[in-house]
Amino acid sequence: MKQKRKRAALALWLLLLAGFLTSCAGMPGGNVPGVTDAPGTSGSQTTTDSSRSGQSAQSDNDNGTDFPGSYTVPEGWAKMERYSTENKIFYAEEGHEDDEMPDNISIEVGTNRYSADEHEKFREAILRQLAMQLQSVDAELTGDGTFTEQDYIVYIFTISQEDVVTKQYYIVGDQRYCLVHLTNFTGSESVDEAARAMADSFVWDSSD
């Protein structure tokens, strides 16, 4: 019953925020938010109020121990050593890691003040931050709320511009989140599918 109520709340959010999200669009100038140090772009990383950059990010293929969870890197994607840091790892399709402006996916973990049950407050904090960053950006912002294949709540924000689409998957945890961030220059559907597959595969560490 509790899960059904959560699903109903996510669906209601889509209806209530439709007008607000579109009202953020249509303003000239600026950079795409959330793509600091991404190839071919510039901007400021999207964070929520009271959130801090989190633990070292490692995938299950990197044999890391600091990342508080695991995820699967889709077949045909490789780590971009040039742009990856200990806090954020970038991936591109194999053979395009050193391109100037490749489609790319990053993953990172951060913390915030909200429990998992307060996911609506977390969502509103992200929305406020995005609205502020998009004040000078000619873009369309849309949002969605759903669940991953692991049954975690995930909020998806899509920022569409003339030459790039940015999609952010915020997977909700208890006073923490995992962000899978897609930057799509080519409009490829397979890139969207890879980002969603990575988000769907993410599992928090049971020991955390």
PDB file of C-alpha atoms in Angstrom:
ATOM      1  CA  MET A   1       0.000   0.000   0.000  1.00  0.00           C
ATOM      2  CA  LYS A   2       2.840   2.387   0.875  1.00  0.00           C
ATOM      3  CA  GLN A   3       4.509   1.736  -2.484  1.00  0.00           C
ATOM      4  CA  LYS A   4       1.228   2.418  -4.307  1.00  0.00           C
ATOM      5  CA  ARG A   5       0.921   5.758  -2.496  1.00  0.00           C
ATOM      6  CA  LYS A   6       4.474   6.656  -3.545  1.00  0.00           C
ATOM      7  CA  ARG A   7       3.726   5.844  -7.176  1.00  0.00           C
ATOM      8  CA  ALA A   8       0.566   7.963  -7.049  1.00  0.00           C
ATOM      9  CA  ALA A   9       2.517  10.873  -5.565  1.00  0.00           C
ATOM     10  CA  LEU A  10       5.103  10.705  -8.356  1.00  0.00           C
ATOM     11  CA  ALA A  11       2.380  10.717 -11.017  1.00  0.00           C
ATOM     12  CA  LEU A  12       0.656  13.685  -9.343  1.00  0.00           C
ATOM     13  CA  TRP A  13       3.938  15.619  -9.348  1.00  0.00           C
ATOM     14  CA  LEU A  14       4.057  15.445 -13.138  1.00  0.00           C
ATOM     15  CA  LEU A  15       0.643  17.091 -13.404  1.00  0.00           C
ATOM     16  CA  LEU A  16       1.233  19.775 -10.781  1.00  0.00           C
ATOM     17  CA  LEU A  17       4.627  20.892 -12.049  1.00  0.00           C
ATOM     18  CA  ALA A  18       3.948  20.894 -15.790  1.00  0.00           C
ATOM     19  CA  GLY A  19       3.310  24.636 -15.896  1.00  0.00           C
ATOM     20  CA  PHE A  20       6.204  25.531 -13.627  1.00  0.00           C
ATOM     21  CA  LEU A  21       8.750  23.495 -15.581  1.00  0.00           C
ATOM     22  CA  THR A  22       7.846  25.021 -18.932  1.00  0.00           C
ATOM     23  CA  SER A  23       7.860  28.528 -17.427  1.00  0.00           C
ATOM     24  CA  CYS A  24      11.619  28.158 -16.852  1.00  0.00           C
ATOM     25  CA  ALA A  25      12.293  27.891 -20.580  1.00  0.00           C
ATOM     26  CA  GLY A  26      12.799  30.412 -23.350  1.00  0.00           C
ATOM     27  CA  MET A  27      15.444  32.653 -21.756  1.00  0.00           C
ATOM     28  CA  PRO A  28      18.507  33.528 -23.865  1.00  0.00           C
ATOM     29  CA  GLY A  29      22.182  32.862 -23.174  1.00  0.00           C
ATOM     30  CA  GLY A  30      23.979  30.835 -20.514  1.00  0.00           C
ATOM     31  CA  ASN A  31      25.455  27.351 -20.226  1.00  0.00           C
ATOM     32  CA  VAL A  32      23.960  23.922 -19.734  1.00  0.00           C
ATOM     33  CA  PRO A  33      23.835  23.242 -15.976  1.00  0.00           C
ATOM     34  CA  GLY A  34      25.386  20.136 -14.510  1.00  0.00           C
ATOM     35  CA  VAL A  35      28.187  19.556 -17.001  1.00  0.00           C
ATOM     36  CA  THR A  36      31.312  20.859 -15.288  1.00  0.00           C
ATOM     37  CA  ASP A  37      34.428  19.471 -17.000  1.00  0.00           C
ATOM     38  CA  ALA A  38      32.347  17.451 -19.442  1.00  0.00           C
ATOM     39  CA  PRO A  39      33.836  17.218 -22.921  1.00  0.00           C
ATOM     40  CA  GLY A  40      32.795  20.051 -25.203  1.00  0.00           C
ATOM     41  CA  THR A  41      30.814  21.922 -22.546  1.00  0.00           C
ATOM     42  CA  SER A  42      31.144  24.260 -19.598  1.00  0.00           C
ATOM     43  CA  GLY A  43      28.907  25.175 -16.694  1.00  0.00           C
ATOM     44  CA  SER A  44      28.338  24.602 -13.012  1.00  0.00           C
ATOM     45  CA  GLN A  45      27.547  21.248 -11.463  1.00  0.00           C
ATOM     46  CA  THR A  46      23.952  20.844 -10.316  1.00  0.00           C
ATOM     47  CA  THR A  47      23.666  20.214  -6.586  1.00  0.00           C
ATOM     48  CA  THR A  48      20.849  20.535  -4.116  1.00  0.00           C
ATOM     49  CA  ASP A  49      20.902  22.979  -1.221  1.00  0.00           C
ATOM     50  CA  SER A  50      22.860  21.413   1.638  1.00  0.00           C
ATOM     51  CA  SER A  51      24.287  18.742  -0.657  1.00  0.00           C
ATOM     52  CA  ARG A  52      27.998  18.031  -0.850  1.00  0.00           C
ATOM     53  CA  SER A  53      30.059  16.182  -3.372  1.00  0.00           C
ATOM     54  CA  GLY A  54      30.265  12.576  -2.267  1.00  0.00           C
ATOM     55  CA  GLN A  55      32.502   9.562  -2.105  1.00  0.00           C
ATOM     56  CA  SER A  56      34.860   8.353  -4.797  1.00  0.00           C
ATOM     57  CA  ALA A  57      32.923   6.947  -7.728  1.00  0.00           C
ATOM     58  CA  GLN A  58      33.834   3.490  -8.969  1.00  0.00           C
ATOM     59  CA  SER A  59      31.839   1.112 -11.094  1.00  0.00           C
ATOM     60  CA  ASP A  60      31.529  -2.599 -10.477  1.00  0.00           C
ATOM     61  CA  ASN A  61      33.941  -3.021 -13.392  1.00  0.00           C
ATOM     62  CA  ASP A  62      36.582  -0.866 -11.680  1.00  0.00           C
ATOM     63  CA  ASN A  63      36.833  -3.084  -8.592  1.00  0.00           C
ATOM     64  CA  GLY A  64      36.532  -0.015  -6.387  1.00  0.00           C
ATOM     65  CA  THR A  65      35.588  -0.134  -2.726  1.00  0.00           C
ATOM     66  CA  ASP A  66      34.795   3.512  -1.901  1.00  0.00           C
ATOM     67  CA  PHE A  67      31.671   3.896  -4.010  1.00  0.00           C
ATOM     68  CA  PRO A  68      28.660   3.014  -1.795  1.00  0.00           C
ATOM     69  CA  GLY A  69      26.927   0.926  -4.416  1.00  0.00           C
ATOM     70  CA  SER A  70      27.376  -0.876  -7.712  1.00  0.00           C
ATOM     71  CA  TYR A  71      26.249  -0.334 -11.278  1.00  0.00           C
ATOM     72  CA  THR A  72      26.780  -1.878 -14.671  1.00  0.00           C
ATOM     73  CA  VAL A  73      28.518  -0.045 -17.491  1.00  0.00           C
ATOM     74  CA  PRO A  74      26.623  -0.851 -20.712  1.00  0.00           C
ATOM     75  CA  GLU A  75      28.446  -2.889 -23.331  1.00  0.00           C
ATOM     76  CA  GLY A  76      30.285  -0.696 -25.801  1.00  0.00           C
ATOM     77  CA  TRP A  77      30.969   2.110 -23.315  1.00  0.00           C
ATOM     78  CA  ALA A  78      34.390   2.966 -21.864  1.00  0.00           C
ATOM     79  CA  LYS A  79      35.721   5.176 -19.095  1.00  0.00           C
ATOM     80  CA  MET A  80      36.982   8.607 -20.199  1.00  0.00           C
ATOM     81  CA  GLU A  81      40.252   8.869 -18.288  1.00  0.00           C
ATOM     82  CA  ARG A  82      40.807  12.414 -19.544  1.00  0.00           C
ATOM     83  CA  TYR A  83      37.742  13.827 -17.762  1.00  0.00           C
ATOM     84  CA  SER A  84      37.113  11.445 -14.870  1.00  0.00           C
ATOM     85  CA  THR A  85      37.967  12.400 -11.297  1.00  0.00           C
ATOM     86  CA  GLU A  86      37.772  10.537  -8.005  1.00  0.00           C
ATOM     87  CA  ASN A  87      34.330  12.114  -7.434  1.00  0.00           C
ATOM     88  CA  LYS A  88      32.831  11.747 -10.905  1.00  0.00           C
ATOM     89  CA  ILE A  89      33.467   9.167 -13.627  1.00  0.00           C
ATOM     90  CA  PHE A  90      32.685   9.859 -17.288  1.00  0.00           C
ATOM     91  CA  TYR A  91      31.914   7.288 -19.958  1.00  0.00           C
ATOM     92  CA  ALA A  92      31.701   7.512 -23.754  1.00  0.00           C
ATOM     93  CA  GLU A  93      31.075   4.997 -26.468  1.00  0.00           C
ATOM     94  CA  GLU A  94      34.206   2.994 -27.253  1.00  0.00           C
ATOM     95  CA  GLY A  95      36.340   4.713 -29.849  1.00  0.00           C
ATOM     96  CA  HIS A  96      34.989   8.161 -28.933  1.00  0.00           C
ATOM     97  CA  GLU A  97      36.688   8.683 -25.566  1.00  0.00           C
ATOM     98  CA  ASP A  98      39.029  11.348 -26.961  1.00  0.00           C
ATOM     99  CA  ASP A  99      36.542  13.097 -29.268  1.00  0.00           C
ATOM    100  CA  GLU A 100      36.139  16.822 -28.700  1.00  0.00           C
ATOM    101  CA  MET A 101      32.385  16.657 -28.085  1.00  0.00           C
ATOM    102  CA  PRO A 102      31.248  13.047 -27.651  1.00  0.00           C
ATOM    103  CA  ASP A 103      27.953  11.971 -26.163  1.00  0.00           C
ATOM    104  CA  ASN A 104      28.828  11.101 -22.572  1.00  0.00           C
ATOM    105  CA  ILE A 105      27.436   9.759 -19.292  1.00  0.00           C
ATOM    106  CA  SER A 106      28.772  10.519 -15.829  1.00  0.00           C
ATOM    107  CA  ILE A 107      27.978   9.019 -12.431  1.00  0.00           C
ATOM    108  CA  GLU A 108      28.576  10.367  -8.925  1.00  0.00           C
ATOM    109  CA  VAL A 109      27.198  10.143  -5.399  1.00  0.00           C
ATOM    110  CA  GLY A 110      26.359  13.023  -3.071  1.00  0.00           C
ATOM    111  CA  THR A 111      24.740  13.617   0.305  1.00  0.00           C
ATOM    112  CA  ASN A 112      21.909  15.858   1.469  1.00  0.00           C
ATOM    113  CA  ARG A 113      19.744  16.558   4.493  1.00  0.00           C
ATOM    114  CA  TYR A 114      16.699  14.545   3.370  1.00  0.00           C
ATOM    115  CA  SER A 115      15.638  11.030   4.331  1.00  0.00           C
ATOM    116  CA  ALA A 116      14.344   8.743   1.598  1.00  0.00           C
ATOM    117  CA  ASP A 117      10.782   9.389   2.801  1.00  0.00           C
ATOM    118  CA  GLU A 118      11.341  13.123   2.241  1.00  0.00           C
ATOM    119  CA  HIS A 119      12.048  12.622  -1.452  1.00  0.00           C
ATOM    120  CA  GLU A 120       9.527  15.340  -2.424  1.00  0.00           C
ATOM    121  CA  LYS A 121      11.607  17.921  -0.510  1.00  0.00           C
ATOM    122  CA  PHE A 122      14.746  16.669  -2.222  1.00  0.00           C
ATOM    123  CA  ARG A 123      13.007  16.975  -5.606  1.00  0.00           C
ATOM    124  CA  GLU A 124      11.924  20.544  -4.841  1.00  0.00           C
ATOM    125  CA  ALA A 125      15.491  21.470  -3.857  1.00  0.00           C
ATOM    126  CA  ILE A 126      16.781  20.193  -7.202  1.00  0.00           C
ATOM    127  CA  LEU A 127      14.004  22.008  -9.042  1.00  0.00           C
ATOM    128  CA  ARG A 128      14.797  25.313  -7.328  1.00  0.00           C
ATOM    129  CA  GLN A 129      18.465  24.935  -8.230  1.00  0.00           C
ATOM    130  CA  LEU A 130      17.685  24.132 -11.858  1.00  0.00           C
ATOM    131  CA  ALA A 131      15.232  27.014 -12.165  1.00  0.00           C
ATOM    132  CA  MET A 132      17.888  29.393 -10.854  1.00  0.00           C
ATOM    133  CA  GLN A 133      20.544  28.054 -13.239  1.00  0.00           C
ATOM    134  CA  LEU A 134      18.188  28.186 -16.226  1.00  0.00           C
ATOM    135  CA  GLN A 135      17.209  31.834 -15.799  1.00  0.00           C
ATOM    136  CA  SER A 136      19.593  32.842 -18.575  1.00  0.00           C
ATOM    137  CA  VAL A 137      19.435  29.678 -20.679  1.00  0.00           C
ATOM    138  CA  ASP A 138      17.400  29.211 -23.845  1.00  0.00           C
ATOM    139  CA  ALA A 139      16.119  25.745 -22.969  1.00  0.00           C
ATOM    140  CA  GLU A 140      13.067  23.635 -22.262  1.00  0.00           C
ATOM    141  CA  LEU A 141      12.967  21.875 -18.894  1.00  0.00           C
ATOM    142  CA  THR A 142      10.774  18.840 -18.282  1.00  0.00           C
ATOM    143  CA  GLY A 143      10.577  16.425 -15.384  1.00  0.00           C
ATOM    144  CA  ASP A 144       9.506  12.884 -14.607  1.00  0.00           C
ATOM    145  CA  GLY A 145       9.244  10.778 -11.495  1.00  0.00           C
ATOM    146  CA  THR A 146       9.391   6.991 -11.583  1.00  0.00           C
ATOM    147  CA  PHE A 147      11.217   3.967 -10.169  1.00  0.00           C
ATOM    148  CA  THR A 148      14.375   2.166 -11.246  1.00  0.00           C
ATOM    149  CA  GLU A 149      14.426  -1.574 -11.871  1.00  0.00           C
ATOM    150  CA  GLN A 150      15.732  -1.882  -8.293  1.00  0.00           C
ATOM    151  CA  ASP A 151      12.551  -0.107  -7.110  1.00  0.00           C
ATOM    152  CA  TYR A 152      14.378   3.070  -6.035  1.00  0.00           C
ATOM    153  CA  ILE A 153      12.652   6.398  -6.590  1.00  0.00           C
ATOM    154  CA  VAL A 154      14.331   8.304  -9.421  1.00  0.00           C
ATOM    155  CA  TYR A 155      13.629  11.862 -10.557  1.00  0.00           C
ATOM    156  CA  ILE A 156      14.552  12.607 -14.160  1.00  0.00           C
ATOM    157  CA  PHE A 157      15.130  16.166 -15.366  1.00  0.00           C
ATOM    158  CA  THR A 158      15.589  16.804 -19.093  1.00  0.00           C
ATOM    159  CA  ILE A 159      17.043  20.095 -20.377  1.00  0.00           C
ATOM    160  CA  SER A 160      16.600  20.443 -24.133  1.00  0.00           C
ATOM    161  CA  GLN A 161      18.583  23.010 -26.095  1.00  0.00           C
ATOM    162  CA  GLU A 162      19.086  23.522 -29.807  1.00  0.00           C
ATOM    163  CA  ASP A 163      22.358  21.583 -30.000  1.00  0.00           C
ATOM    164  CA  VAL A 164      22.386  19.392 -26.875  1.00  0.00           C
ATOM    165  CA  VAL A 165      20.065  17.499 -24.540  1.00  0.00           C
ATOM    166  CA  THR A 166      21.045  17.053 -20.901  1.00  0.00           C
ATOM    167  CA  LYS A 167      19.287  14.419 -18.804  1.00  0.00           C
ATOM    168  CA  GLN A 168      19.800  13.959 -15.067  1.00  0.00           C
ATOM    169  CA  TYR A 169      18.717  10.828 -13.191  1.00  0.00           C
ATOM    170  CA  TYR A 170      18.592  11.481  -9.430  1.00  0.00           C
ATOM    171  CA  ILE A 171      18.299   8.144  -7.616  1.00  0.00           C
ATOM    172  CA  VAL A 172      16.989   8.772  -4.111  1.00  0.00           C
ATOM    173  CA  GLY A 173      18.696   7.334  -1.046  1.00  0.00           C
ATOM    174  CA  ASP A 174      18.590   8.060   2.677  1.00  0.00           C
ATOM    175  CA  GLN A 175      20.342  11.443   3.027  1.00  0.00           C
ATOM    176  CA  ARG A 176      22.197  10.678  -0.183  1.00  0.00           C
ATOM    177  CA  TYR A 177      21.637  10.385  -3.905  1.00  0.00           C
ATOM    178  CA  CYS A 178      23.256   8.919  -6.998  1.00  0.00           C
ATOM    179  CA  LEU A 179      23.299  11.140 -10.085  1.00  0.00           C
ATOM    180  CA  VAL A 180      23.585   9.636 -13.564  1.00  0.00           C
ATOM    181  CA  HIS A 181      24.099  12.557 -15.940  1.00  0.00           C
ATOM    182  CA  LEU A 182      23.725  12.263 -19.718  1.00  0.00           C
ATOM    183  CA  THR A 183      24.961  14.830 -22.236  1.00  0.00           C
ATOM    184  CA  ASN A 184      23.632  13.988 -25.695  1.00  0.00           C
ATOM    185  CA  PHE A 185      24.946  16.012 -28.635  1.00  0.00           C
ATOM    186  CA  THR A 186      23.907  13.659 -31.448  1.00  0.00           C
ATOM    187  CA  GLY A 187      20.334  12.874 -30.442  1.00  0.00           C
ATOM    188  CA  SER A 188      21.119   9.149 -30.435  1.00  0.00           C
ATOM    189  CA  GLU A 189      18.439   7.010 -28.788  1.00  0.00           C
ATOM    190  CA  SER A 190      21.017   4.375 -27.898  1.00  0.00           C
ATOM    191  CA  VAL A 191      22.795   6.929 -25.714  1.00  0.00           C
ATOM    192  CA  ASP A 192      19.554   7.586 -23.819  1.00  0.00           C
ATOM    193  CA  GLU A 193      19.088   3.833 -23.416  1.00  0.00           C
ATOM    194  CA  ALA A 194      22.622   3.433 -22.030  1.00  0.00           C
ATOM    195  CA  ALA A 195      22.089   6.140 -19.407  1.00  0.00           C
ATOM    196  CA  ARG A 196      18.776   4.645 -18.319  1.00  0.00           C
ATOM    197  CA  ALA A 197      20.336   1.171 -18.160  1.00  0.00           C
ATOM    198  CA  MET A 198      23.100   2.487 -15.899  1.00  0.00           C
ATOM    199  CA  ALA A 199      20.548   4.161 -13.608  1.00  0.00           C
ATOM    200  CA  ASP A 200      18.385   1.028 -13.551  1.00  0.00           C
ATOM    201  CA  SER A 201      21.351  -1.161 -12.626  1.00  0.00           C
ATOM    202  CA  PHE A 202      22.464   0.948  -9.660  1.00  0.00           C
ATOM    203  CA  VAL A 203      22.218  -0.694  -6.220  1.00  0.00           C
ATOM    204  CA  TRP A 204      23.163   0.920  -2.906  1.00  0.00           C
ATOM    205  CA  ASP A 205      25.652  -1.024  -0.762  1.00  0.00           C
ATOM    206  CA  SER A 206      23.730  -3.005   1.854  1.00  0.00           C
ATOM    207  CA  SER A 207      26.511  -2.322   4.352  1.00  0.00           C
ATOM    208  CA  ASP A 208      26.087   1.447   3.988  1.00  0.00           C
TER     209      ASP A 208
END
